[in-house]
Each structure stands twice: as C-alpha cells, then as structure tokens.
C-alpha cells in the first residue's frame, strides 16, 4: 500500500492526529463527563455526552463518524477512561 493510499484509508488519523486534535473542545467535554461520572451526576454526564457526540458528528468530515449512535459509543469509552483516571488521581492523593 502506498503512503497516499494509506493516508486515504486512515483519513483523519493520518499523521498521528487524534480525535482530540480534530474536534475542538472535546478534551474538556470528556474531562467534565468523567468528573460527573465520578461524582455520580449521571443525568448531567448524559447531557454533556449528548453534546460531545453532536460535536463529533458535526465534525464528521474530519472524524469519519457520521452518526450520533457511534459518536455516543466513542464518547462513552473516552468518558469511562477519564473517570477511571479521575478516580486513580483522587486515590493517589489521599
């Protein structure tokens, strides 16, 4: 596979770019959702996850994610990871 074909296949991930690079403000939204999950603020986390998914879909040309269901799955995975990091950070500071 040529470099050009590989770049076409990888789309937005070519050149080491991540979802956080192609969706402005996603890192902050994921951090907020993770914190809300740790605090047990599930309705707030759910609402913020919906906003984050909408932003990912809005940037669909850059992200390669065009439907909200897929975007919500991505947000959930990222938010669960952020929540685990938040718990670990809180636990190490005690």
Tab-separated table of C-alpha atoms in Angstrom:
chain	number	residue	atom	x	y	z
A	1	UNK	CA	0.000	0.000	0.000
A	2	UNK	CA	1.394	3.400	-0.966
A	3	UNK	CA	1.634	6.255	1.511
A	4	UNK	CA	-1.096	8.106	-0.367
A	5	UNK	CA	-3.463	5.110	-0.240
A	6	UNK	CA	-2.685	4.602	3.444
A	7	UNK	CA	-3.453	8.273	4.196
A	8	UNK	CA	-6.784	7.982	2.343
A	9	UNK	CA	-7.681	4.845	4.310
A	10	UNK	CA	-6.692	6.317	7.660
A	11	UNK	CA	-8.453	9.613	6.968
A	12	UNK	CA	-8.198	11.955	9.947
A	13	UNK	CA	-5.792	9.665	11.793
A	14	UNK	CA	-3.062	10.121	9.190
A	15	UNK	CA	-0.084	11.967	10.559
A	16	UNK	CA	-0.757	10.936	14.142
A	17	UNK	CA	-3.805	13.169	14.627
A	18	UNK	CA	-6.308	12.013	17.226
A	19	UNK	CA	-9.993	12.661	17.755
A	20	UNK	CA	-8.987	15.313	20.280
A	21	UNK	CA	-6.986	17.040	17.533
A	22	UNK	CA	-9.841	17.164	15.038
A	23	UNK	CA	-12.735	18.037	17.399
A	24	UNK	CA	-12.221	21.387	19.155
A	25	UNK	CA	-13.051	21.305	22.865
A	26	UNK	CA	-13.646	17.546	23.022
A	27	UNK	CA	-10.937	17.047	25.634
A	28	UNK	CA	-12.637	19.480	28.002
A	29	UNK	CA	-16.059	17.888	27.471
A	30	UNK	CA	-14.684	14.386	28.124
A	31	UNK	CA	-12.948	15.588	31.279
A	32	UNK	CA	-16.218	17.130	32.512
A	33	UNK	CA	-18.160	13.944	31.758
A	34	UNK	CA	-15.554	11.827	33.559
A	35	UNK	CA	-15.711	14.072	36.609
A	36	UNK	CA	-19.524	13.959	36.588
A	37	UNK	CA	-19.433	10.157	36.483
A	38	UNK	CA	-17.109	10.044	39.477
A	39	UNK	CA	-19.389	12.412	41.382
A	40	UNK	CA	-22.476	10.376	40.491
A	41	UNK	CA	-24.021	13.183	38.447
A	42	UNK	CA	-25.312	10.777	35.799
A	43	UNK	CA	-28.033	12.992	34.224
A	44	UNK	CA	-25.506	15.782	33.788
A	45	UNK	CA	-22.927	13.356	32.368
A	46	UNK	CA	-25.543	12.014	29.940
A	47	UNK	CA	-26.498	15.506	28.764
A	48	UNK	CA	-22.869	16.513	28.275
A	49	UNK	CA	-22.194	13.237	26.429
A	50	UNK	CA	-25.011	14.116	24.032
A	51	UNK	CA	-23.402	17.481	23.378
A	52	UNK	CA	-19.988	15.863	22.822
A	53	UNK	CA	-21.493	13.322	20.416
A	54	UNK	CA	-23.217	16.103	18.483
A	55	UNK	CA	-19.913	17.949	18.130
A	56	UNK	CA	-18.197	14.774	16.867
A	57	UNK	CA	-20.950	14.249	14.274
A	58	UNK	CA	-20.816	17.924	13.304
A	59	UNK	CA	-17.109	17.439	12.556
A	60	UNK	CA	-17.962	14.236	10.651
A	61	UNK	CA	-15.821	15.051	7.651
A	62	UNK	CA	-12.764	15.265	9.886
A	63	UNK	CA	-13.688	12.492	12.325
A	64	UNK	CA	-15.102	9.929	9.948
A	65	UNK	CA	-18.019	9.496	12.388
A	66	UNK	CA	-21.306	10.479	10.840
A	67	UNK	CA	-23.967	9.100	13.146
A	68	UNK	CA	-24.810	10.000	16.716
A	69	UNK	CA	-25.032	6.400	17.943
A	70	UNK	CA	-21.431	5.707	17.018
A	71	UNK	CA	-20.360	9.057	18.412
A	72	UNK	CA	-22.068	8.264	21.738
A	73	UNK	CA	-20.202	4.956	21.941
A	74	UNK	CA	-16.925	6.774	21.371
A	75	UNK	CA	-17.800	9.404	23.981
A	76	UNK	CA	-18.762	6.706	26.483
A	77	UNK	CA	-15.452	4.902	26.054
A	78	UNK	CA	-13.470	8.122	26.399
A	79	UNK	CA	-15.537	9.273	29.398
A	80	UNK	CA	-15.153	5.946	31.217
A	81	UNK	CA	-11.412	6.202	30.725
A	82	UNK	CA	-11.442	9.788	32.007
A	83	UNK	CA	-13.477	8.705	35.043
A	84	UNK	CA	-11.006	5.906	35.794
A	85	UNK	CA	-8.155	8.398	35.563
A	86	UNK	CA	-10.031	10.791	37.867
A	87	UNK	CA	-10.579	8.013	40.422
A	88	UNK	CA	-6.925	6.972	40.246
A	89	UNK	CA	-5.778	10.566	40.647
A	90	UNK	CA	-8.116	11.106	43.627
A	91	UNK	CA	-6.984	7.838	45.185
A	92	UNK	CA	-3.284	8.602	44.863
A	93	UNK	CA	-3.683	11.998	46.515
A	94	UNK	CA	-5.288	10.598	49.670
